[in-house]
Short mmCIF file of C-alpha atoms in Angstrom, two decimals:
data_model
loop_
_atom_site.label_atom_id
_atom_site.label_comp_id
_atom_site.label_asym_id
_atom_site.label_seq_id
_atom_site.Cartn_x
_atom_site.Cartn_y
_atom_site.Cartn_z
CA MET H 1 -37.03 -66.11 -15.23
CA THR H 2 -37.85 -66.60 -18.90
CA ASP H 3 -35.43 -67.99 -21.46
CA ASP H 4 -33.43 -64.77 -21.64
CA ARG H 5 -34.94 -62.32 -19.14
CA TYR H 6 -35.25 -62.12 -15.38
CA THR H 7 -38.59 -61.93 -13.61
CA VAL H 8 -37.96 -59.08 -11.18
CA ILE H 9 -40.21 -58.73 -8.14
CA SER H 10 -39.38 -55.83 -5.86
CA ALA H 11 -39.77 -56.98 -2.26
CA ASP H 12 -39.66 -53.40 -1.01
CA CYS H 13 -41.91 -50.72 -2.48
CA HIS H 14 -44.18 -48.16 -0.82
CA ALA H 15 -47.61 -46.68 -1.51
CA GLY H 16 -50.54 -44.97 0.11
CA ALA H 17 -53.51 -42.75 -0.65
CA ASP H 18 -53.49 -38.99 -0.89
CA LEU H 19 -54.69 -37.71 2.47
CA LEU H 20 -58.29 -36.80 1.63
CA ASP H 21 -58.72 -39.94 -0.45
CA TYR H 22 -58.68 -41.97 2.75
CA ARG H 23 -62.02 -40.48 3.83
CA PRO H 24 -64.28 -42.92 1.91
CA TYR H 25 -62.41 -45.81 3.49
CA LEU H 26 -63.07 -44.64 7.05
CA GLU H 27 -66.07 -45.80 9.03
CA ALA H 28 -68.74 -43.05 8.81
CA THR H 29 -68.56 -42.44 12.56
CA HIS H 30 -65.07 -40.99 12.06
CA HIS H 31 -65.85 -38.66 9.12
CA GLU H 32 -66.53 -35.54 11.17
CA ASP H 33 -63.38 -35.96 13.25
CA PHE H 34 -61.38 -36.70 10.11
CA ASP H 35 -62.60 -33.53 8.40
CA ALA H 36 -61.53 -31.45 11.38
CA TRP H 37 -58.16 -33.18 11.65
CA ALA H 38 -57.40 -33.00 7.91
CA ALA H 39 -58.26 -29.30 7.73
CA SER H 40 -55.42 -28.39 10.05
CA TYR H 41 -52.92 -31.17 9.27
CA VAL H 42 -49.53 -30.10 7.91
CA ASN H 43 -47.60 -32.90 6.23
CA PRO H 44 -44.01 -33.01 7.58
CA HIS H 45 -42.61 -35.09 4.70
CA ALA H 46 -41.22 -33.16 1.72
CA ASP H 47 -41.48 -36.11 -0.66
CA LEU H 48 -45.24 -36.29 -0.03
CA LEU H 49 -45.61 -32.63 -0.98
CA ALA H 50 -43.54 -32.82 -4.17
CA ASP H 51 -45.03 -33.09 -7.66
CA THR H 52 -43.89 -36.73 -7.73
CA ALA H 53 -45.98 -37.68 -4.68
CA ASP H 54 -48.69 -39.19 -6.87
CA ARG H 55 -46.43 -42.15 -7.57
CA ASN H 56 -47.74 -43.41 -4.24
CA TRP H 57 -51.33 -43.70 -5.53
CA ASN H 58 -51.33 -43.17 -9.31
CA SER H 59 -51.59 -46.79 -10.39
CA ALA H 60 -51.08 -46.21 -14.12
CA ARG H 61 -48.00 -44.04 -13.62
CA ARG H 62 -46.58 -46.51 -11.15
CA LEU H 63 -47.01 -49.51 -13.44
CA ALA H 64 -45.46 -47.66 -16.38
CA GLU H 65 -42.43 -46.49 -14.40
CA MET H 66 -41.81 -49.87 -12.84
CA GLU H 67 -42.11 -51.67 -16.16
CA ALA H 68 -39.65 -49.19 -17.66
CA ASP H 69 -37.36 -50.15 -14.79
CA GLY H 70 -37.73 -53.86 -15.56
CA ILE H 71 -39.93 -54.72 -12.55
CA VAL H 72 -43.11 -56.78 -13.01
CA ALA H 73 -44.46 -57.10 -9.44
CA GLU H 74 -44.02 -55.55 -6.02
CA VAL H 75 -44.50 -55.97 -2.29
CA VAL H 76 -46.23 -52.79 -1.15
CA PHE H 77 -45.36 -51.30 2.24
CA PRO H 78 -47.09 -48.12 3.51
CA ASN H 79 -45.77 -44.66 2.82
CA THR H 80 -48.32 -41.86 3.08
CA ILE H 81 -49.88 -40.57 6.31
CA PRO H 82 -52.85 -42.60 7.57
CA PRO H 83 -55.79 -40.66 9.06
CA PHE H 84 -55.22 -39.29 12.56
CA PHE H 85 -51.45 -39.94 12.59
CA PRO H 86 -48.93 -37.12 13.14
CA SER H 87 -46.54 -38.86 10.74
CA ALA H 88 -46.06 -42.27 9.14
CA SER H 89 -44.53 -43.65 12.35
CA LEU H 90 -46.09 -46.79 13.83
CA MET H 91 -43.57 -47.15 16.62
CA ALA H 92 -45.78 -46.48 19.64
CA PRO H 93 -49.46 -46.51 20.54
CA ALA H 94 -51.44 -43.30 20.83
CA PRO H 95 -51.30 -41.67 24.27
CA THR H 96 -55.07 -41.63 24.88
CA ARG H 97 -57.89 -44.12 24.31
CA THR H 98 -59.66 -41.79 21.86
CA GLU H 99 -56.50 -41.27 19.82
CA ALA H 100 -55.80 -45.00 19.83
CA GLU H 101 -59.29 -45.71 18.49
CA GLN H 102 -58.85 -43.05 15.81
CA ARG H 103 -55.49 -44.38 14.73
CA TRP H 104 -56.84 -47.90 14.49
CA ALA H 105 -59.59 -46.49 12.28
CA GLY H 106 -56.94 -44.76 10.18
CA LEU H 107 -54.99 -47.98 9.69
CA ARG H 108 -58.11 -49.90 8.74
CA ALA H 109 -58.85 -47.19 6.17
CA HIS H 110 -55.35 -47.53 4.73
CA ASN H 111 -55.67 -51.30 4.53
CA ARG H 112 -59.02 -51.03 2.72
CA TRP H 113 -57.52 -48.53 0.27
CA LEU H 114 -54.51 -50.79 -0.26
CA ALA H 115 -56.71 -53.78 -1.08
CA ASP H 116 -58.37 -51.74 -3.84
CA PHE H 117 -55.01 -50.44 -5.04
CA CYS H 118 -53.63 -53.98 -5.32
CA ALA H 119 -56.78 -55.12 -7.15
CA GLU H 120 -56.03 -52.56 -9.88
CA ALA H 121 -53.04 -54.72 -10.89
CA PRO H 122 -54.12 -58.33 -10.30
CA GLY H 123 -51.28 -60.66 -9.42
CA ARG H 124 -48.71 -57.88 -9.42
CA ARG H 125 -49.03 -56.32 -5.96
CA ALA H 126 -48.75 -57.93 -2.55
CA GLY H 127 -50.02 -55.34 -0.08
CA VAL H 128 -48.64 -55.24 3.47
CA ALA H 129 -51.33 -54.48 6.06
CA GLN H 130 -50.75 -52.10 8.97
CA ILE H 131 -51.55 -52.91 12.58
CA LEU H 132 -50.82 -51.54 16.03
CA LEU H 133 -49.62 -53.62 18.98
CA ASN H 134 -51.53 -51.91 21.78
CA ASP H 135 -54.60 -54.12 21.21
CA VAL H 136 -53.67 -57.67 20.24
CA ASP H 137 -57.28 -58.78 19.80
CA GLU H 138 -57.88 -55.95 17.33
CA ALA H 139 -54.63 -56.83 15.55
CA VAL H 140 -55.79 -60.44 15.17
CA ARG H 141 -59.13 -59.29 13.74
CA GLU H 142 -57.35 -57.03 11.26
CA VAL H 143 -55.03 -59.83 10.15
CA ARG H 144 -58.04 -62.01 9.39
CA ARG H 145 -59.94 -59.20 7.67
CA THR H 146 -57.05 -58.10 5.45
CA LYS H 147 -56.28 -61.68 4.47
CA GLU H 148 -59.90 -62.10 3.39
CA ALA H 149 -59.71 -58.76 1.55
CA GLY H 150 -56.92 -60.11 -0.63
CA LEU H 151 -53.79 -58.52 0.85
CA THR H 152 -51.04 -61.10 0.34
CA GLY H 153 -48.02 -59.16 1.64
CA GLY H 154 -48.63 -60.02 5.29
CA ILE H 155 -48.45 -57.49 8.09
CA MET H 156 -46.02 -54.74 8.96
CA LEU H 157 -44.82 -55.36 12.51
CA PRO H 158 -44.26 -52.14 14.47
CA GLY H 159 -41.34 -51.95 16.84
CA THR H 160 -41.42 -51.62 20.62
CA PRO H 161 -38.67 -49.06 21.21
CA PRO H 162 -37.70 -47.81 24.67
CA GLY H 163 -40.42 -45.58 26.03
CA SER H 164 -43.24 -47.12 23.99
CA GLY H 165 -44.92 -48.62 27.05
CA LEU H 166 -45.56 -51.84 25.13
CA PRO H 167 -44.46 -55.33 26.16
CA GLU H 168 -41.24 -56.37 24.46
CA LEU H 169 -41.60 -58.49 21.32
CA HIS H 170 -40.29 -61.56 23.13
CA SER H 171 -43.34 -61.48 25.43
CA ASP H 172 -46.02 -64.16 25.10
CA TYR H 173 -48.49 -61.24 25.16
CA TYR H 174 -48.28 -61.30 21.36
CA ASP H 175 -48.87 -65.05 20.96
CA PRO H 176 -52.41 -64.62 19.55
CA LEU H 177 -50.92 -62.44 16.80
CA TRP H 178 -48.19 -64.94 15.94
CA ALA H 179 -50.75 -67.75 16.03
CA VAL H 180 -53.09 -66.16 13.49
CA CYS H 181 -50.20 -65.24 11.19
CA ALA H 182 -48.94 -68.82 11.28
CA GLU H 183 -52.43 -70.24 10.79
CA LEU H 184 -53.18 -68.05 7.75
CA GLU H 185 -49.60 -68.20 6.38
CA VAL H 186 -49.30 -64.41 6.70
CA PRO H 187 -45.69 -63.15 6.57
CA VAL H 188 -44.62 -60.89 9.43
CA ASN H 189 -42.58 -58.01 7.95
CA HIS H 190 -40.37 -55.76 10.06
CA HIS H 191 -39.22 -52.78 8.00
CA GLY H 192 -36.14 -50.70 8.68
CA GLY H 193 -36.81 -47.49 10.60
CA SER H 194 -39.96 -48.82 12.27
CA ALA H 195 -38.50 -49.41 15.72
CA SER H 196 -36.32 -46.41 16.58
CA PRO H 197 -37.16 -44.24 19.60
CA PRO H 198 -37.69 -40.50 18.96
CA LEU H 199 -34.43 -38.57 19.07
CA GLY H 200 -35.38 -35.06 17.97
CA ASP H 201 -34.38 -33.04 14.90
CA ALA H 202 -30.94 -31.68 15.79
CA PRO H 203 -28.04 -32.55 13.45
CA ALA H 204 -26.57 -34.83 16.12
CA ALA H 205 -29.93 -36.57 16.54
CA ARG H 206 -30.13 -37.25 12.81
CA ALA H 207 -26.62 -38.71 12.85
CA VAL H 208 -27.44 -40.89 15.86
CA PHE H 209 -30.60 -42.05 14.10
CA MET H 210 -28.55 -43.18 11.09
CA VAL H 211 -26.15 -45.07 13.36
CA GLU H 212 -28.83 -46.74 15.47
CA THR H 213 -31.86 -47.22 13.26
CA THR H 214 -30.83 -50.53 11.73
CA TRP H 215 -29.81 -51.90 15.15
CA PHE H 216 -33.22 -51.10 16.58
CA SER H 217 -34.80 -52.77 13.56
CA HIS H 218 -32.63 -55.86 14.00
CA ARG H 219 -33.82 -56.27 17.60
CA ALA H 220 -37.02 -57.98 16.48
CA LEU H 221 -34.94 -60.92 15.24
CA TRP H 222 -33.35 -61.82 18.56
CA HIS H 223 -36.45 -60.94 20.56
CA LEU H 224 -38.54 -63.45 18.61
CA ILE H 225 -35.78 -66.07 18.52
CA PHE H 226 -34.90 -65.98 22.23
CA GLY H 227 -38.57 -65.59 23.09
CA GLY H 228 -39.24 -69.02 21.65
CA VAL H 229 -41.84 -67.61 19.27
CA PHE H 230 -40.89 -69.87 16.38
CA ARG H 231 -41.00 -72.99 18.51
CA ARG H 232 -44.51 -72.18 19.73
CA HIS H 233 -45.60 -71.18 16.22
CA PRO H 234 -43.62 -73.32 13.75
CA GLY H 235 -45.47 -71.96 10.72
CA LEU H 236 -44.44 -68.35 11.38
CA ARG H 237 -42.30 -66.50 8.82
CA LEU H 238 -40.36 -63.31 9.58
CA VAL H 239 -39.09 -60.93 6.88
CA LEU H 240 -36.58 -58.18 7.75
CA THR H 241 -36.80 -55.52 5.05
CA GLU H 242 -34.59 -52.55 4.13
CA GLN H 243 -32.09 -53.25 6.86
CA GLY H 244 -29.28 -54.46 4.63
CA SER H 245 -28.13 -58.07 4.57
CA GLY H 246 -24.38 -58.04 5.20
CA TRP H 247 -24.92 -57.92 8.98
CA ILE H 248 -26.81 -61.21 9.14
CA PRO H 249 -23.97 -63.78 9.21
CA GLY H 250 -22.14 -61.94 11.99
CA VAL H 251 -25.28 -61.43 14.07
CA LEU H 252 -26.27 -65.08 13.71
CA ASP H 253 -22.77 -66.08 14.87
CA MET H 254 -23.18 -63.77 17.88
CA LEU H 255 -26.64 -65.12 18.72
CA ASP H 256 -25.40 -68.71 18.40
CA TYR H 257 -22.53 -67.82 20.71
CA TYR H 258 -24.83 -66.47 23.43
CA HIS H 259 -27.25 -69.32 22.93
CA GLY H 260 -24.40 -71.78 23.40
CA ARG H 261 -23.17 -70.04 26.53
CA LEU H 262 -26.60 -69.82 28.13
CA ALA H 263 -27.77 -73.28 27.12
CA ALA H 264 -24.57 -74.76 28.53
CA ALA H 265 -24.84 -72.63 31.66
CA SER H 266 -28.29 -74.02 32.34
CA ARG H 267 -26.67 -77.45 32.69
CA ALA H 268 -23.78 -76.29 34.85
CA ALA H 269 -23.22 -74.46 38.12
CA THR H 270 -21.86 -71.27 36.56
CA ALA H 271 -22.58 -67.63 37.27
CA GLU H 272 -24.52 -67.49 34.00
CA ALA H 273 -26.82 -70.37 34.93
CA LYS H 274 -29.52 -68.05 36.22
CA PHE H 275 -29.73 -66.38 32.78
CA GLY H 276 -29.88 -69.65 30.87
CA VAL H 277 -32.61 -71.44 32.82
CA GLY H 278 -35.26 -72.70 30.42
CA LEU H 279 -33.80 -71.00 27.37
CA ALA H 280 -32.85 -74.13 25.42
CA ASP H 281 -36.23 -75.74 26.03
CA ALA H 282 -38.12 -72.56 25.12
CA MET H 283 -36.23 -71.95 21.89
CA GLY H 284 -35.73 -75.42 20.53
CA ASP H 285 -33.26 -74.87 17.69
CA SER H 286 -30.22 -72.60 17.69
CA PRO H 287 -30.60 -69.03 16.34
CA SER H 288 -28.96 -69.97 13.04
CA GLY H 289 -31.32 -72.92 12.79
CA VAL H 290 -34.31 -70.67 13.42
CA TRP H 291 -33.06 -68.30 10.72
CA ARG H 292 -32.71 -71.20 8.28
CA ASP H 293 -36.26 -72.42 8.85
CA HIS H 294 -38.28 -69.24 9.41
CA CYS H 295 -36.60 -66.01 8.30
CA PHE H 296 -36.01 -63.98 5.14
CA VAL H 297 -34.47 -60.65 4.23
CA GLY H 298 -35.87 -57.96 1.96
CA ALA H 299 -32.42 -56.89 0.82
CA SER H 300 -33.39 -53.59 -0.77
CA PHE H 301 -30.98 -52.37 -3.48
CA MET H 302 -28.44 -55.00 -2.41
CA ARG H 303 -24.97 -53.47 -2.43
CA PRO H 304 -22.00 -55.10 -4.17
CA HIS H 305 -20.16 -55.77 -0.91
CA GLU H 306 -23.14 -57.77 0.37
CA VAL H 307 -23.39 -60.10 -2.61
CA PRO H 308 -20.37 -62.32 -1.71
CA LEU H 309 -22.13 -63.11 1.60
CA ARG H 310 -25.24 -64.47 -0.11
CA HIS H 311 -24.54 -68.12 0.67
CA ARG H 312 -23.89 -67.38 4.33
CA VAL H 313 -27.13 -65.41 4.53
CA GLY H 314 -28.91 -68.14 2.56
CA LEU H 315 -29.45 -67.87 -1.17
CA ASP H 316 -33.08 -68.85 -0.68
CA LYS H 317 -33.57 -66.08 1.89
CA ILE H 318 -32.66 -62.96 -0.09
CA MET H 319 -35.23 -60.80 -1.91
CA TRP H 320 -34.11 -57.73 -3.84
CA GLY H 321 -36.13 -54.51 -3.65
CA SER H 322 -36.09 -51.19 -5.50
CA ASP H 323 -37.63 -49.11 -2.66
CA TYR H 324 -39.83 -47.31 -5.19
CA PRO H 325 -40.80 -44.43 -5.02
CA HIS H 326 -38.29 -43.26 -2.38
CA ASP H 327 -35.33 -41.06 -3.27
CA GLU H 328 -32.99 -43.71 -1.93
CA GLY H 329 -34.57 -46.26 -4.26
CA THR H 330 -33.01 -47.42 -7.51
CA HIS H 331 -35.65 -46.03 -9.88
CA PRO H 332 -35.14 -45.16 -12.71
CA HIS H 333 -31.81 -46.97 -12.74
CA SER H 334 -32.70 -50.42 -11.41
CA ARG H 335 -31.07 -52.20 -14.34
CA GLU H 336 -27.81 -50.41 -13.62
CA ALA H 337 -28.10 -51.27 -9.91
CA LEU H 338 -28.58 -54.94 -10.80
CA ARG H 339 -25.55 -54.88 -13.07
CA LEU H 340 -23.47 -53.28 -10.33
CA ALA H 341 -24.45 -55.94 -7.79
CA TYR H 342 -24.96 -59.14 -9.81
CA ALA H 343 -22.78 -58.99 -12.93
CA ASP H 344 -20.52 -61.78 -11.65
CA VAL H 345 -23.27 -63.92 -10.08
CA PRO H 346 -24.54 -67.09 -11.83
CA ALA H 347 -27.88 -66.48 -13.54
CA ASP H 348 -29.79 -69.07 -11.50
CA GLU H 349 -28.66 -67.45 -8.25
CA THR H 350 -29.54 -63.98 -9.53
CA ALA H 351 -32.98 -65.22 -10.59
CA ALA H 352 -33.63 -66.49 -7.07
CA MET H 353 -32.74 -63.18 -5.43
CA LEU H 354 -34.61 -61.08 -8.00
CA GLY H 355 -37.87 -62.97 -8.09
CA THR H 356 -38.16 -66.63 -7.21
CA ASN H 357 -37.72 -66.15 -3.47
CA ALA H 358 -40.25 -63.31 -3.29
CA ALA H 359 -42.74 -65.34 -5.28
CA ARG H 360 -42.44 -68.18 -2.75
CA VAL H 361 -42.77 -65.95 0.32
CA TYR H 362 -45.57 -63.69 -0.94
CA GLY H 363 -47.45 -66.04 -3.26
CA PHE H 364 -46.78 -64.45 -6.65
CA ASP H 365 -47.58 -66.68 -9.63
CA LEU H 366 -44.44 -66.76 -11.76
CA THR H 367 -46.29 -68.39 -14.65
CA ARG H 368 -48.77 -65.53 -14.68
CA LEU H 369 -45.94 -62.98 -14.60
CA ALA H 370 -43.87 -64.69 -17.29
CA PRO H 371 -45.40 -62.97 -20.37
CA LEU H 372 -44.81 -59.53 -18.86
CA ALA H 373 -41.29 -60.47 -17.78
CA ALA H 374 -40.59 -61.68 -21.32
CA ARG H 375 -41.46 -58.19 -22.54
CA VAL H 376 -39.98 -55.83 -19.92
CA GLY H 377 -37.64 -57.86 -17.70
CA PRO H 378 -33.91 -57.11 -17.82
CA ARG H 379 -31.99 -59.41 -20.14
CA VAL H 380 -29.74 -61.96 -18.51
CA THR H 381 -26.88 -60.95 -20.81
CA ASP H 382 -27.31 -57.27 -19.91
CA ILE H 383 -27.17 -57.86 -16.16
CA ALA H 384 -24.02 -59.97 -16.70
CA GLU H 385 -22.29 -56.92 -18.18
CA PRO H 386 -20.32 -55.11 -15.42
CA LEU H 387 -21.36 -51.51 -14.85
CA GLU H 388 -18.60 -49.10 -15.79
CA LYS H 389 -20.23 -45.75 -15.14
CA ILE H 390 -22.79 -44.77 -12.53
CA PRO H 391 -25.68 -42.67 -13.88
CA PRO H 392 -25.05 -39.03 -12.96
CA ASN H 393 -28.50 -38.51 -11.42
CA ALA H 394 -28.58 -41.73 -9.40
CA THR H 395 -29.48 -41.05 -5.75
CA SER H 396 -29.67 -44.57 -4.33
CA PRO H 397 -27.04 -45.75 -1.83
CA ALA H 398 -26.76 -48.77 -4.11
CA PHE H 399 -24.52 -46.57 -6.26
CA ALA H 400 -22.14 -45.41 -3.53
CA PRO H 401 -18.76 -45.22 -5.29
CA GLY H 402 -16.17 -47.91 -4.70
CA GLY H 403 -14.07 -50.56 -6.41
CA VAL H 404 -13.31 -50.03 -10.07
CA VAL H 405 -16.56 -48.27 -10.90
CA ARG H 406 -16.03 -44.75 -12.27
CA VAL H 407 -18.39 -41.96 -11.22
CA TRP H 408 -19.33 -39.27 -13.72
#
């Protein structure tokens, strides 16, 4: 935050190369297979076929549009299709050894491309590396390699949905991965939509996906907490992104409740004692205590009804995100979205949620960003002005009508 403007860091943006542009980033041994695969691949995602798709890889366009939106830096999650993947999904390993090797090669290619993409805007992009969970040793190597390559956004943790065939996230199978992330101070990011099982394409399936997707994404939180991961790896940080934030206080209350029941049961001759054996010792702190010490939320386009819960979530835990370049993102109306959410919030609290927290988690240099923020950042006085009319072409859920706001 400068004297009169906010330093806005979006903790949730997405990017990736155009499909054929990944080829130079692949190991040469995969070029022939890539050429054959790419020649017949049909992209299933309409937004990656539209004339705006280049916002994923056109660095100059991206910087200009984000500056126009008041944003000076971003955490960059993946978006486009990595080589050898049927879609952008990272929810399950490939079904054969050959496909698994190819998909690992595809992710390494994306991570190499992303390092170059971030280098085009020094200090302004924290790239999130992709991994798979089917080979923990390979995941550890990729964490080390991407850290050395300059990616500061951490890793994107895939889910382990039913049917994946992978050990659950609470398993100590993943301890080498948690250990290297803690050692290198690499944030572990779990993005919304990355843990849902396949449901099909019927209208009912799409509705069920909308109902369940955030729940499946939330599962990583209690798996890692009850699995004792944070006690074994006290330097580990977990970020839950684009899953909302209003659910967190209630879920922490629920987890504390079960923790209390099971920890007490382990000291008493109750029917629940068999479930609570060893839990308290394995976890250490309560779930709410673990949240306080290790966890953060990428609260993309934070909605007005979530803002009053900010102190229960933890003011130092919340990081706003624009979700650029997705249709559900706030671009090109991020200033209006901020006014809608934060008009009545003290400026120091707004500054924390818009930039200070993300800078701390992802290593952005606020001093380095200050001159740009002084030029393009939203004015404190402007954000304090309540939004009276929603822009007519706004597509983000951040602008869902409600309260006294009038919709054109």
